[in-house]
Coordinates of C-alpha atoms in Angstrom, one line a residue:
X1 CA 110.0 57.6 44.1
X2 CA 112.2 58.4 41.8
X3 CA 115.6 57.9 41.8
X4 CA 117.9 59.0 38.9
X5 CA 120.5 60.6 41.1
X6 CA 120.8 57.4 43.0
X7 CA 121.3 55.3 39.8
X8 CA 123.6 57.9 38.2
X9 CA 125.8 57.9 41.7
X10 CA 125.3 54.3 41.6
X11 CA 126.4 53.7 38.0
X12 CA 129.0 56.1 39.0
X13 CA 130.6 54.6 42.1
X14 CA 130.8 51.2 40.3
X15 CA 133.6 52.0 38.5
X16 CA 135.7 53.1 41.8
X17 CA 134.7 51.0 44.2
X18 CA 134.6 47.8 43.8
X19 CA 130.6 47.0 43.4
X20 CA 130.0 50.7 43.7
X21 CA 129.7 50.1 47.8
X22 CA 131.8 50.1 50.4
X23 CA 130.2 47.8 52.8
X24 CA 128.4 44.5 50.7
X25 CA 124.3 44.8 51.9
X26 CA 124.2 48.4 51.0
X27 CA 124.6 47.8 47.4
X28 CA 120.4 45.9 47.8
X29 CA 121.6 42.7 45.6
X30 CA 119.6 40.2 48.2
X31 CA 116.5 42.4 47.9
X32 CA 117.0 43.9 44.0
X33 CA 117.2 47.4 42.4
X34 CA 119.2 50.2 42.6
X35 CA 121.4 51.2 46.5
X36 CA 119.4 54.5 47.8
X37 CA 122.3 57.0 48.0
X38 CA 121.6 59.3 51.1
X39 CA 123.2 62.9 51.5
X40 CA 121.5 64.1 54.8
X41 CA 119.7 62.8 58.7
X42 CA 117.9 64.4 61.0
X43 CA 115.7 62.9 63.9
X44 CA 114.1 60.1 62.6
X45 CA 114.7 60.5 58.8
X46 CA 116.3 60.5 55.8
X47 CA 116.6 62.0 53.0
X48 CA 118.3 60.4 50.1
X49 CA 119.7 62.0 46.7
X50 CA 116.8 62.3 44.8
X51 CA 114.9 64.3 47.8
X52 CA 112.5 61.6 49.2
X53 CA 112.3 61.2 52.6
X54 CA 112.5 58.2 54.7
X55 CA 111.6 57.0 58.4
X56 CA 114.9 55.5 59.1
X57 CA 114.1 52.2 60.6
X58 CA 118.2 51.2 60.5
X59 CA 119.9 54.2 61.8
X60 CA 123.3 53.6 60.6
X61 CA 123.2 50.4 61.6
X62 CA 122.2 51.2 65.4
X63 CA 124.2 53.9 66.6
X64 CA 121.7 56.5 66.3
X65 CA 120.2 55.0 68.7
X66 CA 118.7 59.5 70.2
X67 CA 117.7 59.6 66.3
X68 CA 120.2 61.2 63.8
X69 CA 122.5 65.0 64.4
X70 CA 121.2 64.7 67.8
X71 CA 121.7 68.7 68.6
X72 CA 123.3 67.8 72.2
X73 CA 125.5 65.5 70.7
X74 CA 126.1 67.6 67.3
X75 CA 127.4 70.7 70.0
X76 CA 129.8 68.2 71.2
X77 CA 131.4 67.2 68.0
X78 CA 131.7 70.7 66.7
X79 CA 133.6 72.1 70.2
X80 CA 136.3 68.8 69.6
X81 CA 136.0 70.1 66.1
X82 CA 138.1 73.1 66.8
X83 CA 140.0 71.8 69.5
X84 CA 141.6 69.0 67.0
X85 CA 140.4 65.8 64.9
X86 CA 142.7 63.3 66.0
X87 CA 146.5 63.5 67.6
X88 CA 147.7 60.2 67.5
X89 CA 148.4 60.6 72.1
X90 CA 146.1 59.9 74.2
X91 CA 143.4 62.6 75.3
X92 CA 141.3 62.6 79.0
X93 CA 138.1 62.0 76.8
X94 CA 139.5 58.1 76.0
X95 CA 139.8 58.0 80.7
X96 CA 136.1 59.7 81.0
X97 CA 134.4 57.5 78.5
X98 CA 136.4 54.0 80.1
X99 CA 135.8 55.1 83.6
X100 CA 131.9 56.2 82.6
X101 CA 131.2 52.6 80.9
X102 CA 133.5 50.3 83.9
X103 CA 131.6 52.6 86.3
X104 CA 127.8 51.7 84.7
X105 CA 128.7 48.2 82.9
X106 CA 128.8 44.7 85.0
X107 CA 131.0 42.4 85.0
X108 CA 134.1 45.2 83.5
X109 CA 136.8 46.5 85.0
X110 CA 139.0 47.8 82.0
X111 CA 137.7 48.3 78.1
X112 CA 140.3 49.1 75.0
X113 CA 139.1 51.3 72.2
X114 CA 139.1 50.5 68.9
X115 CA 137.8 51.7 65.6
X116 CA 134.8 48.9 64.6
X117 CA 132.7 46.4 65.8
X118 CA 135.1 44.1 63.5
X119 CA 138.1 44.5 65.2
X120 CA 136.7 44.8 68.7
X121 CA 135.9 40.7 68.7
X122 CA 138.9 40.0 66.1
X123 CA 141.0 41.6 69.4
X124 CA 138.7 39.9 71.8
X125 CA 138.9 36.6 70.6
X126 CA 143.0 37.1 70.7
X127 CA 142.6 37.9 73.6
X128 CA 140.8 34.8 74.9
X129 CA 143.4 32.7 73.1
X130 CA 146.3 34.7 74.8
X131 CA 144.9 34.3 78.2
X132 CA 143.9 30.7 78.1
X133 CA 146.8 29.2 75.5
X134 CA 144.2 27.8 73.7
X135 CA 143.5 28.0 69.7
X136 CA 139.8 27.1 69.2
X137 CA 136.5 29.7 69.7
X138 CA 132.9 28.7 69.1
X139 CA 131.0 30.4 67.3
X140 CA 127.0 30.5 66.4
X141 CA 126.0 29.3 62.4
X142 CA 123.7 32.9 62.0
X143 CA 126.3 34.9 63.9
X144 CA 128.5 37.9 62.6
X145 CA 131.2 39.2 64.2
X146 CA 132.5 41.1 61.4
X147 CA 135.3 39.6 58.7
X148 CA 138.3 38.9 60.5
X149 CA 138.9 35.4 59.2
X150 CA 138.3 33.5 62.3
X151 CA 134.4 34.9 61.9
X152 CA 133.7 34.7 58.3
X153 CA 132.9 30.7 58.6
X154 CA 129.1 30.5 58.0
X155 CA 128.3 33.8 59.1
X156 CA 125.5 36.1 59.3
X157 CA 124.3 39.2 57.8
X158 CA 126.2 40.0 54.4
X159 CA 127.9 36.5 54.3
X160 CA 124.7 35.1 54.2
X161 CA 123.1 37.6 51.5
X162 CA 125.9 36.9 49.2
X163 CA 126.1 33.1 49.8
X164 CA 129.2 33.5 50.7
X165 CA 129.4 31.9 54.4
X166 CA 132.7 31.0 53.7
X167 CA 134.7 33.2 51.5
X168 CA 137.5 32.8 49.4
X169 CA 140.5 33.3 51.5
X170 CA 140.0 32.1 54.6
X171 CA 142.6 29.5 54.8
X172 CA 141.9 26.3 55.8
X173 CA 144.2 26.5 58.9
X174 CA 141.9 29.4 60.8
X175 CA 138.8 27.1 59.8
X176 CA 139.7 24.3 61.3
X177 CA 140.0 26.7 64.7
X178 CA 136.3 27.9 64.5
X179 CA 133.9 25.5 65.4
X180 CA 130.8 26.3 64.8
X181 CA 127.7 25.2 67.0
X182 CA 123.5 26.3 66.6
X183 CA 122.5 29.0 68.6
X184 CA 120.2 27.8 71.1
X185 CA 121.2 24.2 70.8
X186 CA 123.1 24.1 74.0
X187 CA 123.5 20.2 73.7
X188 CA 126.0 20.4 70.4
X189 CA 128.3 22.8 72.1
X190 CA 128.1 20.6 75.0
X191 CA 129.5 17.8 72.6
X192 CA 131.7 20.6 70.9
X193 CA 133.4 20.5 74.4
X194 CA 133.5 17.0 75.0
X195 CA 135.4 16.2 71.6
X196 CA 137.7 19.5 72.5
X197 CA 138.9 18.6 75.3
X198 CA 140.4 21.6 77.5
X199 CA 141.6 23.2 73.6
X200 CA 138.7 25.9 73.4
X201 CA 139.7 29.5 74.2
X202 CA 136.0 30.8 74.0
X203 CA 132.8 30.7 72.8
X204 CA 131.1 34.0 71.3
X205 CA 127.8 34.9 70.7
X206 CA 125.5 37.5 70.1
X207 CA 123.3 37.5 73.2
X208 CA 120.6 39.1 70.9
X209 CA 121.2 37.7 67.3
X210 CA 121.2 40.8 65.0
X211 CA 122.3 38.8 61.9
X212 CA 119.9 35.9 60.6
X213 CA 117.7 38.8 61.3
X214 CA 116.2 39.9 65.1
X215 CA 116.6 36.2 66.9
X216 CA 116.5 35.0 70.6
X217 CA 118.2 32.8 73.0
X218 CA 115.7 30.4 74.7
X219 CA 115.3 28.2 78.0
X220 CA 118.4 29.9 79.5
X221 CA 120.6 29.3 76.3
X222 CA 122.9 32.1 77.6
X223 CA 122.9 31.0 81.2
X224 CA 123.9 27.2 80.3
X225 CA 126.9 28.5 78.1
X226 CA 128.2 30.1 80.9
X227 CA 127.4 27.3 82.8
X228 CA 129.7 25.1 80.0
X229 CA 132.1 28.1 80.1
X230 CA 133.2 27.2 84.1
X231 CA 133.2 23.7 83.3
X232 CA 136.0 23.8 81.2
X233 CA 137.9 26.7 81.5
X234 CA 137.0 28.4 78.4
X235 CA 136.0 32.7 78.5
X236 CA 132.2 33.9 78.1
X237 CA 132.4 36.3 75.4
X238 CA 129.7 38.5 74.5
X239 CA 129.2 40.4 71.2
X240 CA 127.3 43.2 71.8
X241 CA 127.7 45.5 69.4
X242 CA 124.2 45.7 68.5
X243 CA 123.2 45.6 71.8
X244 CA 125.0 47.1 74.3
X245 CA 123.6 50.5 75.6
X246 CA 120.3 49.5 73.4
X247 CA 118.9 46.3 75.4
X248 CA 120.0 47.9 78.8
X249 CA 122.4 50.7 79.9
X250 CA 124.4 47.2 81.0
X251 CA 123.3 45.4 77.4
X252 CA 122.4 41.7 77.7
X253 CA 124.9 40.9 80.3
X254 CA 122.1 43.0 82.5
X255 CA 118.8 42.0 80.5
X256 CA 119.5 38.4 81.0
X257 CA 121.4 38.6 83.7
X258 CA 124.2 36.5 82.5
X259 CA 128.1 37.6 83.2
X260 CA 130.4 38.0 80.5
X261 CA 134.5 37.1 80.3
X262 CA 134.6 39.6 77.4
X263 CA 132.1 41.7 76.1
X264 CA 133.0 43.6 72.7
X265 CA 131.3 47.2 71.8
X266 CA 130.6 49.1 68.9
X267 CA 127.8 51.0 67.3
X268 CA 126.1 53.2 70.4
X269 CA 129.2 54.2 72.1
X270 CA 130.3 55.9 69.1
X271 CA 127.5 58.4 69.4
X272 CA 127.5 57.7 65.6
X273 CA 130.9 58.2 64.8
X274 CA 132.9 54.8 63.8
X275 CA 133.7 53.2 67.4
X276 CA 134.7 49.9 68.5
X277 CA 135.7 48.3 72.1
X278 CA 136.3 45.3 74.0
X279 CA 136.3 44.7 77.9
X280 CA 136.6 42.6 80.4
X281 CA 138.1 42.1 84.3
X282 CA 141.6 43.1 84.9
X283 CA 143.4 39.9 85.2
X284 CA 142.4 39.4 81.7
X285 CA 142.9 42.5 79.9
X286 CA 145.8 43.0 82.4
X287 CA 147.6 40.4 79.7
X288 CA 147.3 43.1 76.7
X289 CA 150.1 45.7 75.6
X290 CA 151.8 47.1 76.7
X291 CA 151.0 45.5 80.1
X292 CA 151.3 42.7 78.8
X293 CA 152.2 40.2 76.0
X294 CA 149.2 40.0 73.9
X295 CA 149.4 42.4 71.2
X296 CA 146.4 45.1 69.9
X297 CA 147.7 48.7 68.5
X298 CA 145.3 51.0 66.3
X299 CA 146.8 54.6 65.7
X300 CA 142.9 56.2 65.2
X301 CA 141.9 54.0 68.3
X302 CA 140.5 56.8 71.1
X303 CA 139.9 59.4 68.3
X304 CA 138.6 62.7 70.0
X305 CA 135.8 63.6 68.2
X306 CA 134.4 60.1 68.6
X307 CA 135.0 59.5 72.1
X308 CA 133.4 63.1 72.4
X309 CA 130.5 62.0 70.7
X310 CA 130.2 58.6 72.4
X311 CA 130.2 59.6 75.9
X312 CA 127.7 62.1 75.3
X313 CA 125.6 59.9 73.7
X314 CA 126.2 57.2 76.9
X315 CA 125.2 60.3 79.4
X316 CA 122.2 61.4 77.8
X317 CA 120.9 58.0 78.3
X318 CA 121.7 57.6 81.6
X319 CA 120.4 60.2 82.6
X320 CA 117.1 59.4 81.2
X321 CA 115.2 56.9 83.7
X322 CA 112.8 56.1 80.9
X323 CA 114.8 55.9 78.4
X324 CA 115.1 52.2 77.5
X325 CA 111.4 51.7 78.4
X326 CA 110.3 54.0 75.9
X327 CA 112.4 52.6 73.3
X328 CA 110.8 48.7 74.6
X329 CA 106.9 50.2 74.5
X330 CA 107.5 51.8 71.2
X331 CA 109.2 48.9 69.5
X332 CA 105.9 46.7 71.1
X333 CA 103.5 48.7 69.2
X334 CA 105.0 48.2 65.7
X335 CA 105.5 44.6 66.6
X336 CA 101.3 44.1 67.8
X337 CA 100.1 46.2 64.9
X338 CA 102.4 44.9 62.2
X339 CA 101.2 41.9 63.3
X340 CA 97.3 42.9 63.4
X341 CA 97.7 44.3 60.1
X342 CA 99.7 41.7 58.6
X343 CA 97.0 39.1 59.9
X344 CA 94.1 40.6 58.6
X345 CA 95.5 40.6 55.8
X346 CA 96.1 36.4 55.2
X347 CA 99.8 37.3 55.4
X348 CA 101.9 34.2 56.8
X349 CA 104.4 35.8 59.5
X350 CA 106.8 35.4 62.7
X351 CA 108.0 38.8 64.1
X352 CA 110.9 38.7 66.9
X353 CA 111.7 41.2 69.2
X354 CA 113.7 42.3 71.9
X355 CA 114.1 45.8 73.0
X356 CA 114.2 48.0 70.5
X357 CA 114.8 45.3 67.9
X358 CA 112.9 43.2 65.7
X359 CA 112.6 41.7 62.8
X360 CA 109.4 40.8 60.7
X361 CA 110.2 36.9 58.9
X362 CA 107.5 35.7 56.3
X363 CA 106.3 32.2 55.5
X364 CA 107.5 30.6 59.0
X365 CA 105.7 30.4 63.1
X366 CA 109.3 30.1 64.5
X367 CA 112.8 31.6 64.2
X368 CA 115.6 30.6 66.6
X369 CA 118.2 29.3 64.6
X370 CA 120.0 30.6 60.8
X371 CA 117.7 26.8 60.1
X372 CA 115.0 28.5 60.5
X373 CA 116.5 32.1 59.4
X374 CA 116.8 30.5 56.2
X375 CA 112.8 28.9 55.9
X376 CA 111.7 32.8 55.7
X377 CA 110.5 33.7 52.6
X378 CA 113.0 36.4 51.3
X379 CA 111.7 36.4 48.5
X380 CA 108.5 38.2 49.8
X381 CA 110.7 40.0 52.5
X382 CA 112.6 41.6 49.2
X383 CA 108.4 42.7 48.3
X384 CA 107.8 44.2 51.9
X385 CA 110.8 46.3 51.6
X386 CA 110.0 47.1 48.6
X387 CA 107.2 48.7 49.0
X388 CA 108.1 50.1 52.5
X389 CA 110.3 52.1 50.4
X390 CA 108.6 53.0 47.7
X391 CA 105.8 54.7 50.8
X392 CA 109.1 56.5 52.5
X393 CA 110.1 53.9 54.7
X394 CA 113.3 52.8 54.8
X395 CA 114.1 48.9 56.3
X396 CA 117.5 47.0 56.6
X397 CA 117.7 46.2 52.4
X398 CA 118.5 42.2 53.4
X399 CA 115.9 39.4 55.1
X400 CA 118.9 38.4 57.5
X401 CA 118.8 42.0 59.5
X402 CA 117.3 43.3 62.8
X403 CA 115.8 46.5 62.5
X404 CA 116.8 49.7 64.9
X405 CA 114.6 51.8 66.8
X406 CA 115.3 55.1 67.6
X407 CA 113.8 57.5 70.2
X408 CA 113.0 60.1 67.6
X409 CA 110.5 57.4 66.3
X410 CA 107.2 58.7 68.1
X411 CA 103.3 58.2 67.1
X412 CA 103.6 60.1 63.6
X413 CA 106.2 58.3 62.5
X414 CA 104.6 54.9 63.8
X415 CA 101.9 56.0 62.0
X416 CA 103.6 56.4 58.6
X417 CA 104.7 53.2 59.2
X418 CA 101.1 51.3 59.7
X419 CA 99.8 53.0 56.8
X420 CA 102.7 51.7 54.7
X421 CA 102.1 48.1 55.8
X422 CA 98.2 48.7 55.7
X423 CA 99.2 49.0 51.9
X424 CA 100.8 45.7 51.3

């Protein structure tokens, strides 16, 4: 692979954009080398500025679950573009997608659209505080809920990659209201409630973590969190920005049969355009302005292009009865075949997988929390990443990220991927 054009574009971007990128993990700082600049995408493939072509396992960090530029979604965008890009006023589309989601997802009555997952999580926490009259939240080490100040306390994903989990600019006053626990450690969460009696507004969690690599809940962890929240008058917030409409149509709530009080969404519900949302039952959501006193607003919330793309994406998924089984089968094949090849090569590893999310950790037998994710060999991952890139396979450029499998990945793409693994 040659990257002359990407290299030149990065040099130019570096002069005008902090670090040369608009989101830190894109800079390849964790894995080394020059970030690849993309110019087009279709189906399972990305094409970069140097005309290199890759099988894509990032899929815009999750939203391209149908594959890139799906023709039916693209047609809807063309129709909407002719009608207008943005109005700053209500549209029928907003109600259509809100109705569609609330009627098909368990445990939610109302949904508020925003423009990003960060905004959704930030707003959900504010709402939880306003509803309960309490200040503190519990989050888990290695879970990332966006870059709002409350969440940049031992966060996951980019914050780990760059070694700044406690970001400068986050005040001590903000940090003191965020209580940290280990993922999958219910005893520690119980102690936090004991030590902060009647002070905790909510627990926020990625029900399947995707920002320290793919890490699954164990030993009925989510069910036990639900019980703790009920016993202590706190709300349970599922950050389903990654898992919503990806692990099941009803997300992790459906998959694990656990009721959350508030749920945050992003990724898939925009069909590839910037969208976030948070949702919950009536008594909580009624606290939001303009009906209630908890303020939240956004000029571009419910953008008609994003609403139309998102609604069509969700309709396609909902109308395909085999959709989630097919995604899970593809991911299972990748898991099994990756494992066979790496075992034959004597490469020590652990693969975590659920639904269409998957991560490969090197030099470890188990990853169930942030500490164990840190112990995996990220230097081996970096070598693996660049090897796969050179062989036309685009993986997340950090050992703390998950692969997102799309429905466009079929036998041809699987074979190309496995051939690349065999050469490692």
